[in-house]
Amino acid sequence: MHLLIHLTHGPEAPTQADRAFLIAKTALKDGHKASMFLAGSAVGLIKEENLDKVFGVGSTATELRNSVNEILENGGRIVLSEVSCGARGITEKDWEGKNVELGSPSVLVEMTAACDKVITYG
């Protein structure tokens, strides 16, 4: 099964943001495919100042950077909303070297159509 996780919660809601990353990591560990589309304030999570923050609660709490790396290393895909990045001043400098992609609304539509299930956190 291929899951798309659409996240709009950002640094202001770390527990909610973490849930999306936890589900993506879990899906990949369980042998499924997982893609993430970050929109709204979620695009701010890719900034260096947020990647080293601990997100989540209890035994699943980890630095966001660890979650991003684990998803990418296990074949997951993370796409940042081009519109949301532009609206929030997130630039190529913020995502370069992080192996994430920039996507238009059309990319979100394509990703949604290609996946079996969509989970939205927002």
PDB file of N, CA and C in Angstrom, residues 10-116:
ATOM      1  N   GLY A  10       2.911  22.945  11.666  1.00  0.00           N
ATOM      2  CA  GLY A  10       4.333  23.243  11.654  1.00  0.00           C
ATOM      3  C   GLY A  10       4.925  23.330  13.040  1.00  0.00           C
ATOM      4  N   PRO A  11       5.965  24.144  13.185  1.00  0.00           N
ATOM      5  CA  PRO A  11       6.673  24.259  14.461  1.00  0.00           C
ATOM      6  C   PRO A  11       5.794  24.709  15.625  1.00  0.00           C
ATOM      7  N   GLU A  12       4.706  25.385  15.330  1.00  0.00           N
ATOM      8  CA  GLU A  12       3.812  25.866  16.387  1.00  0.00           C
ATOM      9  C   GLU A  12       2.978  24.736  16.997  1.00  0.00           C
ATOM     10  N   ALA A  13       2.953  23.580  16.348  1.00  0.00           N
ATOM     11  CA  ALA A  13       2.171  22.428  16.826  1.00  0.00           C
ATOM     12  C   ALA A  13       3.028  21.163  16.708  1.00  0.00           C
ATOM     13  N   PRO A  14       4.086  21.080  17.517  1.00  0.00           N
ATOM     14  CA  PRO A  14       5.057  19.995  17.340  1.00  0.00           C
ATOM     15  C   PRO A  14       4.504  18.588  17.523  1.00  0.00           C
ATOM     16  N   THR A  15       3.566  18.394  18.422  1.00  0.00           N
ATOM     17  CA  THR A  15       3.025  17.049  18.621  1.00  0.00           C
ATOM     18  C   THR A  15       2.237  16.600  17.396  1.00  0.00           C
ATOM     19  N   GLN A  16       1.402  17.485  16.860  1.00  0.00           N
ATOM     20  CA  GLN A  16       0.642  17.147  15.667  1.00  0.00           C
ATOM     21  C   GLN A  16       1.567  16.919  14.474  1.00  0.00           C
ATOM     22  N   ALA A  17       2.582  17.760  14.334  1.00  0.00           N
ATOM     23  CA  ALA A  17       3.535  17.591  13.233  1.00  0.00           C
ATOM     24  C   ALA A  17       4.255  16.257  13.350  1.00  0.00           C
ATOM     25  N   ASP A  18       4.636  15.909  14.560  1.00  0.00           N
ATOM     26  CA  ASP A  18       5.355  14.653  14.765  1.00  0.00           C
ATOM     27  C   ASP A  18       4.528  13.444  14.361  1.00  0.00           C
ATOM     28  N   ARG A  19       3.229  13.483  14.590  1.00  0.00           N
ATOM     29  CA  ARG A  19       2.382  12.326  14.262  1.00  0.00           C
ATOM     30  C   ARG A  19       2.505  11.963  12.787  1.00  0.00           C
ATOM     31  N   ALA A  20       2.558  12.966  11.917  1.00  0.00           N
ATOM     32  CA  ALA A  20       2.670  12.702  10.482  1.00  0.00           C
ATOM     33  C   ALA A  20       3.981  11.994  10.157  1.00  0.00           C
ATOM     34  N   PHE A  21       5.073  12.458  10.758  1.00  0.00           N
ATOM     35  CA  PHE A  21       6.372  11.819  10.520  1.00  0.00           C
ATOM     36  C   PHE A  21       6.404  10.413  11.111  1.00  0.00           C
ATOM     37  N   LEU A  22       5.790  10.232  12.273  1.00  0.00           N
ATOM     38  CA  LEU A  22       5.739   8.909  12.898  1.00  0.00           C
ATOM     39  C   LEU A  22       4.982   7.918  12.013  1.00  0.00           C
ATOM     40  N   ILE A  23       3.858   8.338  11.450  1.00  0.00           N
ATOM     41  CA  ILE A  23       3.083   7.446  10.588  1.00  0.00           C
ATOM     42  C   ILE A  23       3.871   7.107   9.325  1.00  0.00           C
ATOM     43  N   ALA A  24       4.559   8.078   8.740  1.00  0.00           N
ATOM     44  CA  ALA A  24       5.375   7.797   7.549  1.00  0.00           C
ATOM     45  C   ALA A  24       6.477   6.795   7.876  1.00  0.00           C
ATOM     46  N   LYS A  25       7.169   7.001   8.989  1.00  0.00           N
ATOM     47  CA  LYS A  25       8.235   6.066   9.390  1.00  0.00           C
ATOM     48  C   LYS A  25       7.669   4.672   9.644  1.00  0.00           C
ATOM     49  N   THR A  26       6.538   4.608  10.312  1.00  0.00           N
ATOM     50  CA  THR A  26       5.919   3.321  10.628  1.00  0.00           C
ATOM     51  C   THR A  26       5.497   2.590   9.356  1.00  0.00           C
ATOM     52  N   ALA A  27       4.892   3.311   8.428  1.00  0.00           N
ATOM     53  CA  ALA A  27       4.473   2.692   7.165  1.00  0.00           C
ATOM     54  C   ALA A  27       5.673   2.083   6.440  1.00  0.00           C
ATOM     55  N   LEU A  28       6.760   2.823   6.374  1.00  0.00           N
ATOM     56  CA  LEU A  28       7.958   2.322   5.701  1.00  0.00           C
ATOM     57  C   LEU A  28       8.531   1.105   6.421  1.00  0.00           C
ATOM     58  N   LYS A  29       8.577   1.154   7.742  1.00  0.00           N
ATOM     59  CA  LYS A  29       9.075   0.009   8.521  1.00  0.00           C
ATOM     60  C   LYS A  29       8.220  -1.230   8.299  1.00  0.00           C
ATOM     61  N   ASP A  30       6.916  -1.014   8.103  1.00  0.00           N
ATOM     62  CA  ASP A  30       5.985  -2.122   7.920  1.00  0.00           C
ATOM     63  C   ASP A  30       5.908  -2.601   6.471  1.00  0.00           C
ATOM     64  N   GLY A  31       6.782  -2.067   5.615  1.00  0.00           N
ATOM     65  CA  GLY A  31       6.856  -2.540   4.238  1.00  0.00           C
ATOM     66  C   GLY A  31       5.977  -1.820   3.241  1.00  0.00           C
ATOM     67  N   HIS A  32       5.377  -0.715   3.639  1.00  0.00           N
ATOM     68  CA  HIS A  32       4.545   0.070   2.735  1.00  0.00           C
ATOM     69  C   HIS A  32       5.374   1.202   2.135  1.00  0.00           C
ATOM     70  N   LYS A  33       4.821   1.876   1.146  1.00  0.00           N
ATOM     71  CA  LYS A  33       5.416   3.090   0.603  1.00  0.00           C
ATOM     72  C   LYS A  33       4.793   4.275   1.335  1.00  0.00           C
ATOM     73  N   ALA A  34       5.571   5.339   1.483  1.00  0.00           N
ATOM     74  CA  ALA A  34       5.049   6.543   2.138  1.00  0.00           C
ATOM     75  C   ALA A  34       5.609   7.785   1.464  1.00  0.00           C
ATOM     76  N   SER A  35       4.718   8.720   1.195  1.00  0.00           N
ATOM     77  CA  SER A  35       5.086  10.023   0.660  1.00  0.00           C
ATOM     78  C   SER A  35       4.466  11.076   1.559  1.00  0.00           C
ATOM     79  N   MET A  36       5.158  12.191   1.705  1.00  0.00           N
ATOM     80  CA  MET A  36       4.647  13.295   2.514  1.00  0.00           C
ATOM     81  C   MET A  36       4.590  14.560   1.669  1.00  0.00           C
ATOM     82  N   PHE A  37       3.527  15.327   1.843  1.00  0.00           N
ATOM     83  CA  PHE A  37       3.415  16.647   1.233  1.00  0.00           C
ATOM     84  C   PHE A  37       3.220  17.627   2.373  1.00  0.00           C
ATOM     85  N   LEU A  38       4.195  18.518   2.558  1.00  0.00           N
ATOM     86  CA  LEU A  38       4.153  19.513   3.627  1.00  0.00           C
ATOM     87  C   LEU A  38       3.660  20.832   3.053  1.00  0.00           C
ATOM     88  N   ALA A  39       2.598  21.370   3.639  1.00  0.00           N
ATOM     89  CA  ALA A  39       2.013  22.627   3.182  1.00  0.00           C
ATOM     90  C   ALA A  39       1.722  23.509   4.388  1.00  0.00           C
ATOM     91  N   GLY A  40       1.296  24.733   4.125  1.00  0.00           N
ATOM     92  CA  GLY A  40       1.022  25.658   5.216  1.00  0.00           C
ATOM     93  C   GLY A  40       2.262  25.852   6.066  1.00  0.00           C
ATOM     94  N   SER A  41       2.065  25.957   7.367  1.00  0.00           N
ATOM     95  CA  SER A  41       3.215  26.207   8.242  1.00  0.00           C
ATOM     96  C   SER A  41       4.147  25.005   8.346  1.00  0.00           C
ATOM     97  N   ALA A  42       3.726  23.836   7.863  1.00  0.00           N
ATOM     98  CA  ALA A  42       4.589  22.645   7.912  1.00  0.00           C
ATOM     99  C   ALA A  42       5.870  22.823   7.106  1.00  0.00           C
ATOM    100  N   VAL A  43       5.854  23.694   6.089  1.00  0.00           N
ATOM    101  CA  VAL A  43       7.082  23.878   5.302  1.00  0.00           C
ATOM    102  C   VAL A  43       8.209  24.449   6.162  1.00  0.00           C
ATOM    103  N   GLY A  44       7.872  25.151   7.232  1.00  0.00           N
ATOM    104  CA  GLY A  44       8.883  25.709   8.133  1.00  0.00           C
ATOM    105  C   GLY A  44       9.648  24.652   8.904  1.00  0.00           C
ATOM    106  N   LEU A  45       9.133  23.435   8.941  1.00  0.00           N
ATOM    107  CA  LEU A  45       9.824  22.359   9.656  1.00  0.00           C
ATOM    108  C   LEU A  45      11.176  22.037   9.035  1.00  0.00           C
ATOM    109  N   ILE A  46      11.363  22.340   7.762  1.00  0.00           N
ATOM    110  CA  ILE A  46      12.598  21.991   7.062  1.00  0.00           C
ATOM    111  C   ILE A  46      13.744  22.954   7.394  1.00  0.00           C
ATOM    112  N   LYS A  47      13.444  24.052   8.059  1.00  0.00           N
ATOM    113  CA  LYS A  47      14.493  25.008   8.428  1.00  0.00           C
ATOM    114  C   LYS A  47      15.422  24.397   9.473  1.00  0.00           C
ATOM    115  N   GLU A  48      16.696  24.706   9.358  1.00  0.00           N
ATOM    116  CA  GLU A  48      17.711  24.160  10.275  1.00  0.00           C
ATOM    117  C   GLU A  48      17.329  24.350  11.736  1.00  0.00           C
ATOM    118  N   GLU A  49      16.777  25.498  12.066  1.00  0.00           N
ATOM    119  CA  GLU A  49      16.440  25.789  13.467  1.00  0.00           C
ATOM    120  C   GLU A  49      15.368  24.851  14.019  1.00  0.00           C
ATOM    121  N   ASN A  50      14.608  24.208  13.145  1.00  0.00           N
ATOM    122  CA  ASN A  50      13.571  23.276  13.596  1.00  0.00           C
ATOM    123  C   ASN A  50      13.998  21.817  13.514  1.00  0.00           C
ATOM    124  N   LEU A  51      14.927  21.498  12.644  1.00  0.00           N
ATOM    125  CA  LEU A  51      15.318  20.101  12.445  1.00  0.00           C
ATOM    126  C   LEU A  51      15.962  19.468  13.670  1.00  0.00           C
ATOM    127  N   ASP A  52      16.585  20.258  14.516  1.00  0.00           N
ATOM    128  CA  ASP A  52      17.242  19.697  15.693  1.00  0.00           C
ATOM    129  C   ASP A  52      16.370  19.751  16.950  1.00  0.00           C
ATOM    130  N   LYS A  53      15.127  20.176  16.801  1.00  0.00           N
ATOM    131  CA  LYS A  53      14.197  20.180  17.933  1.00  0.00           C
ATOM    132  C   LYS A  53      13.621  18.785  18.119  1.00  0.00           C
ATOM    133  N   VAL A  54      13.340  18.447  19.371  1.00  0.00           N
ATOM    134  CA  VAL A  54      12.712  17.163  19.677  1.00  0.00           C
ATOM    135  C   VAL A  54      11.205  17.315  19.491  1.00  0.00           C
ATOM    136  N   PHE A  55      10.647  16.445  18.668  1.00  0.00           N
ATOM    137  CA  PHE A  55       9.218  16.438  18.405  1.00  0.00           C
ATOM    138  C   PHE A  55       8.643  15.137  18.919  1.00  0.00           C
ATOM    139  N   GLY A  56       7.383  15.163  19.304  1.00  0.00           N
ATOM    140  CA  GLY A  56       6.714  13.958  19.764  1.00  0.00           C
ATOM    141  C   GLY A  56       6.716  13.859  21.270  1.00  0.00           C
ATOM    142  N   VAL A  57       6.110  12.789  21.741  1.00  0.00           N
ATOM    143  CA  VAL A  57       6.016  12.542  23.177  1.00  0.00           C
ATOM    144  C   VAL A  57       6.324  11.082  23.451  1.00  0.00           C
ATOM    145  N   GLY A  58       6.763  10.818  24.664  1.00  0.00           N
ATOM    146  CA  GLY A  58       7.002   9.440  25.078  1.00  0.00           C
ATOM    147  C   GLY A  58       8.133   8.768  24.323  1.00  0.00           C
ATOM    148  N   SER A  59       7.989   7.480  24.119  1.00  0.00           N
ATOM    149  CA  SER A  59       9.068   6.681  23.539  1.00  0.00           C
ATOM    150  C   SER A  59       9.332   6.987  22.075  1.00  0.00           C
ATOM    151  N   THR A  60       8.412   7.662  21.393  1.00  0.00           N
ATOM    152  CA  THR A  60       8.626   7.975  19.977  1.00  0.00           C
ATOM    153  C   THR A  60       9.238   9.359  19.767  1.00  0.00           C
ATOM    154  N   ALA A  61       9.468  10.105  20.834  1.00  0.00           N
ATOM    155  CA  ALA A  61      10.042  11.448  20.708  1.00  0.00           C
ATOM    156  C   ALA A  61      11.455  11.364  20.137  1.00  0.00           C
ATOM    157  N   THR A  62      11.736  12.203  19.163  1.00  0.00           N
ATOM    158  CA  THR A  62      13.053  12.230  18.532  1.00  0.00           C
ATOM    159  C   THR A  62      13.258  13.579  17.862  1.00  0.00           C
ATOM    160  N   GLU A  63      14.505  13.883  17.541  1.00  0.00           N
ATOM    161  CA  GLU A  63      14.771  15.105  16.788  1.00  0.00           C
ATOM    162  C   GLU A  63      14.142  14.963  15.404  1.00  0.00           C
ATOM    163  N   LEU A  64      13.558  16.037  14.929  1.00  0.00           N
ATOM    164  CA  LEU A  64      12.905  16.025  13.629  1.00  0.00           C
ATOM    165  C   LEU A  64      13.872  15.583  12.534  1.00  0.00           C
ATOM    166  N   ARG A  65      15.122  16.004  12.606  1.00  0.00           N
ATOM    167  CA  ARG A  65      16.121  15.626  11.600  1.00  0.00           C
ATOM    168  C   ARG A  65      16.213  14.098  11.483  1.00  0.00           C
ATOM    169  N   ASN A  66      16.161  13.399  12.620  1.00  0.00           N
ATOM    170  CA  ASN A  66      16.221  11.937  12.592  1.00  0.00           C
ATOM    171  C   ASN A  66      15.031  11.356  11.837  1.00  0.00           C
ATOM    172  N   SER A  67      13.863  11.917  12.064  1.00  0.00           N
ATOM    173  CA  SER A  67      12.664  11.429  11.371  1.00  0.00           C
ATOM    174  C   SER A  67      12.755  11.675   9.874  1.00  0.00           C
ATOM    175  N   VAL A  68      13.152  12.880   9.482  1.00  0.00           N
ATOM    176  CA  VAL A  68      13.290  13.204   8.058  1.00  0.00           C
ATOM    177  C   VAL A  68      14.289  12.253   7.410  1.00  0.00           C
ATOM    178  N   ASN A  69      15.451  12.087   8.029  1.00  0.00           N
ATOM    179  CA  ASN A  69      16.476  11.210   7.460  1.00  0.00           C
ATOM    180  C   ASN A  69      15.999   9.771   7.361  1.00  0.00           C
ATOM    181  N   GLU A  70      15.324   9.287   8.390  1.00  0.00           N
ATOM    182  CA  GLU A  70      14.837   7.904   8.376  1.00  0.00           C
ATOM    183  C   GLU A  70      13.838   7.684   7.241  1.00  0.00           C
ATOM    184  N   ILE A  71      12.950   8.629   7.045  1.00  0.00           N
ATOM    185  CA  ILE A  71      11.963   8.514   5.967  1.00  0.00           C
ATOM    186  C   ILE A  71      12.664   8.469   4.617  1.00  0.00           C
ATOM    187  N   LEU A  72      13.582   9.387   4.389  1.00  0.00           N
ATOM    188  CA  LEU A  72      14.272   9.447   3.103  1.00  0.00           C
ATOM    189  C   LEU A  72      15.167   8.233   2.879  1.00  0.00           C
ATOM    190  N   GLU A  73      15.863   7.792   3.916  1.00  0.00           N
ATOM    191  CA  GLU A  73      16.758   6.637   3.793  1.00  0.00           C
ATOM    192  C   GLU A  73      16.004   5.340   3.526  1.00  0.00           C
ATOM    193  N   ASN A  74      14.735   5.290   3.914  1.00  0.00           N
ATOM    194  CA  ASN A  74      13.931   4.085   3.712  1.00  0.00           C
ATOM    195  C   ASN A  74      13.018   4.179   2.494  1.00  0.00           C
ATOM    196  N   GLY A  75      13.329   5.118   1.596  1.00  0.00           N
ATOM    197  CA  GLY A  75      12.604   5.203   0.332  1.00  0.00           C
ATOM    198  C   GLY A  75      11.389   6.098   0.325  1.00  0.00           C
ATOM    199  N   GLY A  76      11.168   6.840   1.398  1.00  0.00           N
ATOM    200  CA  GLY A  76      10.048   7.771   1.436  1.00  0.00           C
ATOM    201  C   GLY A  76      10.351   9.026   0.633  1.00  0.00           C
ATOM    202  N   ARG A  77       9.330   9.790   0.400  1.00  0.00           N
ATOM    203  CA  ARG A  77       9.445  11.026  -0.383  1.00  0.00           C
ATOM    204  C   ARG A  77       8.839  12.157   0.435  1.00  0.00           C
ATOM    205  N   ILE A  78       9.534  13.294   0.473  1.00  0.00           N
ATOM    206  CA  ILE A  78       9.015  14.477   1.161  1.00  0.00           C
ATOM    207  C   ILE A  78       9.000  15.631   0.170  1.00  0.00           C
ATOM    208  N   VAL A  79       7.818  16.212  -0.015  1.00  0.00           N
ATOM    209  CA  VAL A  79       7.637  17.320  -0.950  1.00  0.00           C
ATOM    210  C   VAL A  79       7.131  18.528  -0.169  1.00  0.00           C
ATOM    211  N   LEU A  80       7.749  19.679  -0.421  1.00  0.00           N
ATOM    212  CA  LEU A  80       7.335  20.941   0.195  1.00  0.00           C
ATOM    213  C   LEU A  80       6.454  21.710  -0.777  1.00  0.00           C
ATOM    214  N   SER A  81       5.374  22.275  -0.288  1.00  0.00           N
ATOM    215  CA  SER A  81       4.502  23.091  -1.126  1.00  0.00           C
ATOM    216  C   SER A  81       5.237  24.344  -1.594  1.00  0.00           C
ATOM    217  N   GLU A  82       5.311  24.487  -2.901  1.00  0.00           N
ATOM    218  CA  GLU A  82       5.956  25.659  -3.492  1.00  0.00           C
ATOM    219  C   GLU A  82       5.226  26.941  -3.093  1.00  0.00           C
ATOM    220  N   VAL A  83       3.902  26.894  -3.094  1.00  0.00           N
ATOM    221  CA  VAL A  83       3.095  28.063  -2.735  1.00  0.00           C
ATOM    222  C   VAL A  83       3.327  28.437  -1.275  1.00  0.00           C
ATOM    223  N   SER A  84       3.304  27.441  -0.390  1.00  0.00           N
ATOM    224  CA  SER A  84       3.496  27.707   1.041  1.00  0.00           C
ATOM    225  C   SER A  84       4.902  28.206   1.336  1.00  0.00           C
ATOM    226  N   CYS A  85       5.897  27.667   0.641  1.00  0.00           N
ATOM    227  CA  CYS A  85       7.275  28.148   0.828  1.00  0.00           C
ATOM    228  C   CYS A  85       7.376  29.615   0.435  1.00  0.00           C
ATOM    229  N   GLY A  86       6.793  29.963  -0.700  1.00  0.00           N
ATOM    230  CA  GLY A  86       6.830  31.347  -1.157  1.00  0.00           C
ATOM    231  C   GLY A  86       6.144  32.291  -0.189  1.00  0.00           C
ATOM    232  N   ALA A  87       5.025  31.862   0.359  1.00  0.00           N
ATOM    233  CA  ALA A  87       4.257  32.703   1.281  1.00  0.00           C
ATOM    234  C   ALA A  87       4.954  32.879   2.621  1.00  0.00           C
ATOM    235  N   ARG A  88       5.836  31.937   2.978  1.00  0.00           N
ATOM    236  CA  ARG A  88       6.480  31.963   4.295  1.00  0.00           C
ATOM    237  C   ARG A  88       7.976  32.252   4.234  1.00  0.00           C
ATOM    238  N   GLY A  89       8.468  32.623   3.077  1.00  0.00           N
ATOM    239  CA  GLY A  89       9.880  32.986   2.949  1.00  0.00           C
ATOM    240  C   GLY A  89      10.841  31.815   3.062  1.00  0.00           C
ATOM    241  N   ILE A  90      10.361  30.604   2.806  1.00  0.00           N
ATOM    242  CA  ILE A  90      11.228  29.426   2.812  1.00  0.00           C
ATOM    243  C   ILE A  90      11.882  29.365   1.437  1.00  0.00           C
ATOM    244  N   THR A  91      13.201  29.376   1.400  1.00  0.00           N
ATOM    245  CA  THR A  91      13.925  29.444   0.135  1.00  0.00           C
ATOM    246  C   THR A  91      14.755  28.184  -0.100  1.00  0.00           C
ATOM    247  N   GLU A  92      15.356  28.114  -1.278  1.00  0.00           N
ATOM    248  CA  GLU A  92      16.206  26.977  -1.634  1.00  0.00           C
ATOM    249  C   GLU A  92      17.302  26.765  -0.597  1.00  0.00           C
ATOM    250  N   LYS A  93      17.774  27.844  -0.010  1.00  0.00           N
ATOM    251  CA  LYS A  93      18.796  27.745   1.039  1.00  0.00           C
ATOM    252  C   LYS A  93      18.308  26.876   2.200  1.00  0.00           C
ATOM    253  N   ASP A  94      17.013  26.930   2.485  1.00  0.00           N
ATOM    254  CA  ASP A  94      16.446  26.165   3.597  1.00  0.00           C
ATOM    255  C   ASP A  94      16.346  24.672   3.296  1.00  0.00           C
ATOM    256  N   TRP A  95      16.143  24.305   2.036  1.00  0.00           N
ATOM    257  CA  TRP A  95      15.966  22.884   1.725  1.00  0.00           C
ATOM    258  C   TRP A  95      17.128  22.255   0.971  1.00  0.00           C
ATOM    259  N   GLU A  96      18.115  23.057   0.530  1.00  0.00           N
ATOM    260  CA  GLU A  96      19.204  22.464  -0.249  1.00  0.00           C
ATOM    261  C   GLU A  96      19.999  21.457   0.587  1.00  0.00           C
ATOM    262  N   GLY A  97      20.385  20.375  -0.064  1.00  0.00           N
ATOM    263  CA  GLY A  97      21.148  19.327   0.592  1.00  0.00           C
ATOM    264  C   GLY A  97      20.326  18.409   1.477  1.00  0.00           C
ATOM    265  N   LYS A  98      19.016  18.574   1.488  1.00  0.00           N
ATOM    266  CA  LYS A  98      18.170  17.772   2.387  1.00  0.00           C
ATOM    267  C   LYS A  98      17.377  16.697   1.652  1.00  0.00           C
ATOM    268  N   ASN A  99      17.545  16.592   0.348  1.00  0.00           N
ATOM    269  CA  ASN A  99      16.907  15.545  -0.458  1.00  0.00           C
ATOM    270  C   ASN A  99      15.380  15.593  -0.418  1.00  0.00           C
ATOM    271  N   VAL A 100      14.836  16.801  -0.244  1.00  0.00           N
ATOM    272  CA  VAL A 100      13.392  16.989  -0.336  1.00  0.00           C
ATOM    273  C   VAL A 100      13.098  17.694  -1.653  1.00  0.00           C
ATOM    274  N   GLU A 101      11.852  17.678  -2.053  1.00  0.00           N
ATOM    275  CA  GLU A 101      11.449  18.265  -3.327  1.00  0.00           C
ATOM    276  C   GLU A 101      10.519  19.449  -3.092  1.00  0.00           C
ATOM    277  N   LEU A 102      10.381  20.267  -4.115  1.00  0.00           N
ATOM    278  CA  LEU A 102       9.435  21.373  -4.113  1.00  0.00           C
ATOM    279  C   LEU A 102       8.317  21.002  -5.077  1.00  0.00           C
ATOM    280  N   GLY A 103       7.066  21.199  -4.670  1.00  0.00           N
ATOM    281  CA  GLY A 103       5.958  20.797  -5.528  1.00  0.00           C
ATOM    282  C   GLY A 103       4.842  21.815  -5.593  1.00  0.00           C
ATOM    283  N   SER A 104       4.255  21.911  -6.765  1.00  0.00           N
ATOM    284  CA  SER A 104       3.113  22.795  -7.003  1.00  0.00           C
ATOM    285  C   SER A 104       1.823  22.097  -6.569  1.00  0.00           C
ATOM    286  N   PRO A 105       0.696  22.809  -6.595  1.00  0.00           N
ATOM    287  CA  PRO A 105      -0.573  22.144  -6.314  1.00  0.00           C
ATOM    288  C   PRO A 105      -0.822  20.945  -7.242  1.00  0.00           C
ATOM    289  N   SER A 106      -0.364  21.038  -8.483  1.00  0.00           N
ATOM    290  CA  SER A 106      -0.522  19.911  -9.411  1.00  0.00           C
ATOM    291  C   SER A 106       0.225  18.678  -8.932  1.00  0.00           C
ATOM    292  N   VAL A 107       1.371  18.880  -8.294  1.00  0.00           N
ATOM    293  CA  VAL A 107       2.129  17.748  -7.754  1.00  0.00           C
ATOM    294  C   VAL A 107       1.333  17.080  -6.637  1.00  0.00           C
ATOM    295  N   LEU A 108       0.700  17.870  -5.779  1.00  0.00           N
ATOM    296  CA  LEU A 108      -0.137  17.288  -4.723  1.00  0.00           C
ATOM    297  C   LEU A 108      -1.279  16.477  -5.329  1.00  0.00           C
ATOM    298  N   VAL A 109      -1.899  16.987  -6.374  1.00  0.00           N
ATOM    299  CA  VAL A 109      -2.981  16.255  -7.037  1.00  0.00           C
ATOM    300  C   VAL A 109      -2.447  14.943  -7.608  1.00  0.00           C
ATOM    301  N   GLU A 110      -1.293  14.990  -8.272  1.00  0.00           N
ATOM    302  CA  GLU A 110      -0.687  13.779  -8.839  1.00  0.00           C
ATOM    303  C   GLU A 110      -0.341  12.773  -7.745  1.00  0.00           C
ATOM    304  N   MET A 111       0.226  13.251  -6.652  1.00  0.00           N
ATOM    305  CA  MET A 111       0.582  12.363  -5.549  1.00  0.00           C
ATOM    306  C   MET A 111      -0.665  11.712  -4.956  1.00  0.00           C
ATOM    307  N   THR A 112      -1.721  12.492  -4.797  1.00  0.00           N
ATOM    308  CA  THR A 112      -2.967  11.967  -4.244  1.00  0.00           C
ATOM    309  C   THR A 112      -3.543  10.879  -5.147  1.00  0.00           C
ATOM    310  N   ALA A 113      -3.559  11.130  -6.442  1.00  0.00           N
ATOM    311  CA  ALA A 113      -4.105  10.158  -7.395  1.00  0.00           C
ATOM    312  C   ALA A 113      -3.280   8.875  -7.434  1.00  0.00           C
ATOM    313  N   ALA A 114      -1.978   8.982  -7.188  1.00  0.00           N
ATOM    314  CA  ALA A 114      -1.086   7.824  -7.273  1.00  0.00           C
ATOM    315  C   ALA A 114      -1.084   6.965  -6.010  1.00  0.00           C
ATOM    316  N   CYS A 115      -1.600   7.487  -4.915  1.00  0.00           N
ATOM    317  CA  CYS A 115      -1.553   6.762  -3.639  1.00  0.00           C
ATOM    318  C   CYS A 115      -2.853   6.006  -3.387  1.00  0.00           C
ATOM    319  N   ASP A 116      -2.740   4.983  -2.540  1.00  0.00           N
ATOM    320  CA  ASP A 116      -3.909   4.181  -2.186  1.00  0.00           C
ATOM    321  C   ASP A 116      -4.759   4.845  -1.105  1.00  0.00           C
TER     322      ASP A 116
END
